[in-house]
């Protein structure tokens, strides 16, 4: 029995390795009002363009674990639409205003490791004839086989102001907001897994981080730039204003905070190299961050603002996208611009996320 | 007891009599307007806002707003809730609601700059917590120009939470529990500061709201151009509406030269008994007036500005031409350099009598009862505060030896990129350089410094900070004219610029004044920023 398990796990491991090395890598992005693109990233080519019915602005994208379906958050946070990445067929749809008298926004969703459930953080407002009533947010759980008018199968209250959900390999749900919460998706019980609002870091002010970017596809680790001040340093010392990377390993479920630079610089997103020795962060600039020192090893100016940072599975290429209609590609060692992909007819990517898949 | 009864009955009787004999006070809002107004609310709003047995309509009857506030409210009903209403009904509703549920003059006084669409206003004295909570997307005036109790402030917070998904996530909100704070302490505070029922409003409803027709004299200042004097003739057109005719003359306050004449006709309406709103076409350009009448109805102040460029306009004082209104309204310039013959224009109403400046020789060059032009010469070496006297009235004037320093106003200006094929025009920023003397104490920046008025200067712009220099803001953000008007560059991303950014910039505006052998300079800060995509009546 034990032996069997080992063999099985070796097989799985081998398969996983195989799938990375032989399968082709694709990037999935969206654009306003209703487009979803499959990009052959190494070929620098848009391979497929899908139209999402009844959509205004794709933002979050979550890929099913088998890489076959993209669940796209659109309609200004009010719909989740599942698109088959081969055929473009709509295989799932949850329009969150499913309760007649409610207007509901989705501020993040993710999928269970077995692909059967979607966890959505919903903020409802009850609409009366002559007034609104803002309600408490909740976790809504949808079955991915719920069809085109999917309704939640479970609902649990959650704290306000959560902005990003991620599911760990174990199936535990993590939610980033005032604090980082760990949520039991069966019972709705949650606990603070990593305090932010009331963190206990010595001599550090309350941190600020508003992360929307899932950049863990090729490295298994969530990361985001996070800002705080050193309360033990003089007010006029610009080094007082610190930037760190907050990370959550989605396998070990360990958090880490890596302080890497002083002086304010706007960075929207970050991604770790699969070797986890370097990281990249972007907004107007692209930074290469040495995580061992830790310090900013290199900084270049980007051609324009980009929101999300991502990386190829082999760690050779860094991608920046969002805001306009191009994905810019940089060499991960020296940050040399080595390519780009322009979306056809230059649509507005806005705040769409980038996802990496292999097939 | 025996005596008291008859006395009491007599007292009661006379009290009753006097109530009867006194002509029933005419209500400011006619019965007809009330009936039409209620019908309009009932026809247009009662589908969603239920009428209660006491005749109130849910939500609507429990809030007071300015005319602009009501108009924006109806606009939201149309855009967000699908209300369909004819333009003339919308105007009539605004009038009815502003007349019956408006703000008293004293309740709007602190926030007129915003109502008047003044540019570059930095709101002063706002409670910092209310500013962080409620004045980061719009002005604080938008909040402070409404009256309602706590429960209605809470309803407004719920509307915000249900309308803007990101309201709790933005900077200045996300570090706190915005919703709990807004529904709790903030609503509580606003309900106390700005409650529905106030004596100011009850008193104003009882006061007599005056008819505005008659002839008015106006003075005003156009930054960077000069001063204006002129007349406005007002004819009543019924239902609070008026027809207007204008005739204005501009004087360059540096040279005293009479400049252009602006003439034309317009239409106005008065809301809430004192909120004067007008449109006019002057020399073929469309203008708007947002003025307020004094409680006695005999004076008005406010702004007259170009309809398409609200930033381009003047602040006006207008007096009704009646015998009680007599005296000096403005003096241009209000400073006289010792030893130099200077032309001074005195504007006012019903001016008569001797004209003199103690310590200076005065020659009258032109005189009417509203405009007097003199040439004045103060003795060489004279200095200090003086006054100009016309008959029984006088106004302060400064006699000075030299300009000691300059100030640029506004100290902090904003321009906005525009044009470039886009729908939004550029918004220029106008600067002026004002001269000062140190005053008797010989020190700069003290209370006794004397304002010498606008000076002719040379204008320049430069990068405000090292970051601006690195981005070469001065090269891309725009240019300044010889009148101190900063004209911003076109809108849209500029591929020539680093990060392909737009033509925004962080600049300083520098004025230099050559005074014989000395050159004085002064600076202001200019933020050349991006367009505003919507320009609501109350920013």
PDB file of N, CA and C in Angstrom, chain A residues 132-175:
ATOM      1  N   UNK A 132     -31.547  52.528  -0.954  1.00  0.00           N
ATOM      2  CA  UNK A 132     -30.638  51.375  -0.988  1.00  0.00           C
ATOM      3  C   UNK A 132     -30.309  50.997   0.442  1.00  0.00           C
ATOM      4  N   UNK A 133     -29.922  49.726   0.617  1.00  0.00           N
ATOM      5  CA  UNK A 133     -29.425  49.326   1.926  1.00  0.00           C
ATOM      6  C   UNK A 133     -28.220  48.421   1.723  1.00  0.00           C
ATOM      7  N   UNK A 134     -27.068  48.946   2.113  1.00  0.00           N
ATOM      8  CA  UNK A 134     -25.842  48.177   1.965  1.00  0.00           C
ATOM      9  C   UNK A 134     -25.849  47.038   2.971  1.00  0.00           C
ATOM     10  N   UNK A 135     -25.560  45.810   2.480  1.00  0.00           N
ATOM     11  CA  UNK A 135     -25.616  44.619   3.344  1.00  0.00           C
ATOM     12  C   UNK A 135     -24.227  44.062   3.606  1.00  0.00           C
ATOM     13  N   UNK A 136     -24.181  43.114   4.529  1.00  0.00           N
ATOM     14  CA  UNK A 136     -22.893  42.497   4.860  1.00  0.00           C
ATOM     15  C   UNK A 136     -22.448  41.557   3.744  1.00  0.00           C
ATOM     16  N   UNK A 137     -21.156  41.531   3.478  1.00  0.00           N
ATOM     17  CA  UNK A 137     -20.642  40.672   2.408  1.00  0.00           C
ATOM     18  C   UNK A 137     -20.712  39.190   2.772  1.00  0.00           C
ATOM     19  N   UNK A 138     -20.600  38.360   1.745  1.00  0.00           N
ATOM     20  CA  UNK A 138     -20.697  36.921   2.004  1.00  0.00           C
ATOM     21  C   UNK A 138     -19.850  36.131   1.015  1.00  0.00           C
ATOM     22  N   UNK A 139     -19.551  34.921   1.424  1.00  0.00           N
ATOM     23  CA  UNK A 139     -18.916  33.968   0.531  1.00  0.00           C
ATOM     24  C   UNK A 139     -20.039  33.180  -0.117  1.00  0.00           C
ATOM     25  N   UNK A 140     -20.098  33.195  -1.457  1.00  0.00           N
ATOM     26  CA  UNK A 140     -21.088  32.385  -2.157  1.00  0.00           C
ATOM     27  C   UNK A 140     -20.344  31.244  -2.832  1.00  0.00           C
ATOM     28  N   UNK A 141     -20.831  30.039  -2.641  1.00  0.00           N
ATOM     29  CA  UNK A 141     -20.204  28.868  -3.256  1.00  0.00           C
ATOM     30  C   UNK A 141     -21.103  28.384  -4.383  1.00  0.00           C
ATOM     31  N   UNK A 142     -20.532  28.328  -5.594  1.00  0.00           N
ATOM     32  CA  UNK A 142     -21.280  27.836  -6.755  1.00  0.00           C
ATOM     33  C   UNK A 142     -20.698  26.493  -7.184  1.00  0.00           C
ATOM     34  N   UNK A 143     -21.544  25.638  -7.693  1.00  0.00           N
ATOM     35  CA  UNK A 143     -21.070  24.410  -8.328  1.00  0.00           C
ATOM     36  C   UNK A 143     -20.751  24.745  -9.784  1.00  0.00           C
ATOM     37  N   UNK A 144     -19.590  24.290 -10.257  1.00  0.00           N
ATOM     38  CA  UNK A 144     -19.230  24.634 -11.639  1.00  0.00           C
ATOM     39  C   UNK A 144     -20.156  23.945 -12.645  1.00  0.00           C
ATOM     40  N   UNK A 145     -20.863  22.904 -12.192  1.00  0.00           N
ATOM     41  CA  UNK A 145     -21.849  22.302 -13.115  1.00  0.00           C
ATOM     42  C   UNK A 145     -23.227  22.927 -12.910  1.00  0.00           C
ATOM     43  N   UNK A 146     -23.231  24.122 -12.366  1.00  0.00           N
ATOM     44  CA  UNK A 146     -24.495  24.794 -12.034  1.00  0.00           C
ATOM     45  C   UNK A 146     -25.228  25.388 -13.226  1.00  0.00           C
ATOM     46  N   UNK A 147     -24.650  25.271 -14.422  1.00  0.00           N
ATOM     47  CA  UNK A 147     -25.351  25.722 -15.615  1.00  0.00           C
ATOM     48  C   UNK A 147     -25.246  27.211 -15.853  1.00  0.00           C
ATOM     49  N   UNK A 148     -26.175  27.718 -16.648  1.00  0.00           N
ATOM     50  CA  UNK A 148     -26.069  29.109 -17.097  1.00  0.00           C
ATOM     51  C   UNK A 148     -26.840  30.087 -16.214  1.00  0.00           C
ATOM     52  N   UNK A 149     -27.525  29.542 -15.218  1.00  0.00           N
ATOM     53  CA  UNK A 149     -28.170  30.428 -14.240  1.00  0.00           C
ATOM     54  C   UNK A 149     -27.794  29.938 -12.860  1.00  0.00           C
ATOM     55  N   UNK A 150     -26.478  29.781 -12.677  1.00  0.00           N
ATOM     56  CA  UNK A 150     -25.985  29.171 -11.447  1.00  0.00           C
ATOM     57  C   UNK A 150     -26.365  30.006 -10.232  1.00  0.00           C
ATOM     58  N   UNK A 151     -26.781  29.299  -9.197  1.00  0.00           N
ATOM     59  CA  UNK A 151     -27.105  29.949  -7.916  1.00  0.00           C
ATOM     60  C   UNK A 151     -26.198  29.334  -6.863  1.00  0.00           C
ATOM     61  N   UNK A 152     -25.897  30.091  -5.825  1.00  0.00           N
ATOM     62  CA  UNK A 152     -24.991  29.532  -4.816  1.00  0.00           C
ATOM     63  C   UNK A 152     -25.633  28.352  -4.085  1.00  0.00           C
ATOM     64  N   UNK A 153     -24.777  27.385  -3.754  1.00  0.00           N
ATOM     65  CA  UNK A 153     -25.269  26.239  -2.994  1.00  0.00           C
ATOM     66  C   UNK A 153     -25.008  26.423  -1.503  1.00  0.00           C
ATOM     67  N   UNK A 154     -24.052  27.305  -1.173  1.00  0.00           N
ATOM     68  CA  UNK A 154     -23.807  27.636   0.233  1.00  0.00           C
ATOM     69  C   UNK A 154     -23.481  29.125   0.310  1.00  0.00           C
ATOM     70  N   UNK A 155     -23.853  29.739   1.426  1.00  0.00           N
ATOM     71  CA  UNK A 155     -23.530  31.164   1.643  1.00  0.00           C
ATOM     72  C   UNK A 155     -23.095  31.355   3.088  1.00  0.00           C
ATOM     73  N   UNK A 156     -22.025  32.128   3.270  1.00  0.00           N
ATOM     74  CA  UNK A 156     -21.533  32.395   4.627  1.00  0.00           C
ATOM     75  C   UNK A 156     -21.131  33.861   4.734  1.00  0.00           C
ATOM     76  N   UNK A 157     -21.344  34.476   5.883  1.00  0.00           N
ATOM     77  CA  UNK A 157     -20.880  35.867   6.027  1.00  0.00           C
ATOM     78  C   UNK A 157     -19.352  35.947   6.098  1.00  0.00           C
ATOM     79  N   UNK A 158     -18.803  37.022   5.544  1.00  0.00           N
ATOM     80  CA  UNK A 158     -17.359  37.272   5.610  1.00  0.00           C
ATOM     81  C   UNK A 158     -17.137  38.732   5.984  1.00  0.00           C
ATOM     82  N   UNK A 159     -15.936  39.072   6.465  1.00  0.00           N
ATOM     83  CA  UNK A 159     -15.665  40.479   6.793  1.00  0.00           C
ATOM     84  C   UNK A 159     -15.727  41.360   5.541  1.00  0.00           C
ATOM     85  N   UNK A 160     -15.856  42.651   5.741  1.00  0.00           N
ATOM     86  CA  UNK A 160     -15.869  43.605   4.628  1.00  0.00           C
ATOM     87  C   UNK A 160     -14.470  43.777   4.073  1.00  0.00           C
ATOM     88  N   UNK A 161     -14.421  44.362   2.894  1.00  0.00           N
ATOM     89  CA  UNK A 161     -13.219  44.910   2.299  1.00  0.00           C
ATOM     90  C   UNK A 161     -12.185  43.872   1.875  1.00  0.00           C
ATOM     91  N   UNK A 162     -12.643  42.677   1.601  1.00  0.00           N
ATOM     92  CA  UNK A 162     -11.756  41.655   1.033  1.00  0.00           C
ATOM     93  C   UNK A 162     -11.611  41.964  -0.453  1.00  0.00           C
ATOM     94  N   UNK A 163     -10.422  41.748  -1.021  1.00  0.00           N
ATOM     95  CA  UNK A 163     -10.245  42.076  -2.438  1.00  0.00           C
ATOM     96  C   UNK A 163      -9.629  40.970  -3.276  1.00  0.00           C
ATOM     97  N   UNK A 164      -9.192  39.872  -2.628  1.00  0.00           N
ATOM     98  CA  UNK A 164      -8.582  38.815  -3.441  1.00  0.00           C
ATOM     99  C   UNK A 164      -8.785  37.478  -2.747  1.00  0.00           C
ATOM    100  N   UNK A 165      -9.245  36.499  -3.519  1.00  0.00           N
ATOM    101  CA  UNK A 165      -9.396  35.145  -2.988  1.00  0.00           C
ATOM    102  C   UNK A 165      -8.397  34.228  -3.675  1.00  0.00           C
ATOM    103  N   UNK A 166      -7.875  33.245  -2.933  1.00  0.00           N
ATOM    104  CA  UNK A 166      -7.005  32.245  -3.545  1.00  0.00           C
ATOM    105  C   UNK A 166      -7.166  30.944  -2.788  1.00  0.00           C
ATOM    106  N   UNK A 167      -7.150  29.850  -3.559  1.00  0.00           N
ATOM    107  CA  UNK A 167      -7.326  28.541  -2.953  1.00  0.00           C
ATOM    108  C   UNK A 167      -5.959  27.869  -2.902  1.00  0.00           C
ATOM    109  N   UNK A 168      -5.593  27.380  -1.729  1.00  0.00           N
ATOM    110  CA  UNK A 168      -4.314  26.678  -1.578  1.00  0.00           C
ATOM    111  C   UNK A 168      -4.463  25.264  -2.136  1.00  0.00           C
ATOM    112  N   UNK A 169      -3.322  24.595  -2.327  1.00  0.00           N
ATOM    113  CA  UNK A 169      -3.346  23.220  -2.855  1.00  0.00           C
ATOM    114  C   UNK A 169      -4.223  22.315  -1.998  1.00  0.00           C
ATOM    115  N   UNK A 170      -4.240  22.581  -0.700  1.00  0.00           N
ATOM    116  CA  UNK A 170      -5.010  21.749   0.238  1.00  0.00           C
ATOM    117  C   UNK A 170      -6.515  21.962   0.099  1.00  0.00           C
ATOM    118  N   UNK A 171      -6.902  23.005  -0.626  1.00  0.00           N
ATOM    119  CA  UNK A 171      -8.322  23.310  -0.732  1.00  0.00           C
ATOM    120  C   UNK A 171      -8.762  24.396   0.239  1.00  0.00           C
ATOM    121  N   UNK A 172      -7.852  24.824   1.107  1.00  0.00           N
ATOM    122  CA  UNK A 172      -8.208  25.905   2.035  1.00  0.00           C
ATOM    123  C   UNK A 172      -8.321  27.210   1.243  1.00  0.00           C
ATOM    124  N   UNK A 173      -9.318  28.012   1.624  1.00  0.00           N
ATOM    125  CA  UNK A 173      -9.510  29.284   0.927  1.00  0.00           C
ATOM    126  C   UNK A 173      -8.855  30.407   1.719  1.00  0.00           C
ATOM    127  N   UNK A 174      -8.063  31.224   1.050  1.00  0.00           N
ATOM    128  CA  UNK A 174      -7.461  32.399   1.669  1.00  0.00           C
ATOM    129  C   UNK A 174      -8.094  33.646   1.076  1.00  0.00           C
ATOM    130  N   UNK A 175      -8.338  34.644   1.911  1.00  0.00           N
ATOM    131  CA  UNK A 175      -8.982  35.875   1.471  1.00  0.00           C
ATOM    132  C   UNK A 175      -8.184  37.045   2.020  1.00  0.00           C
TER     133      UNK A 175
END
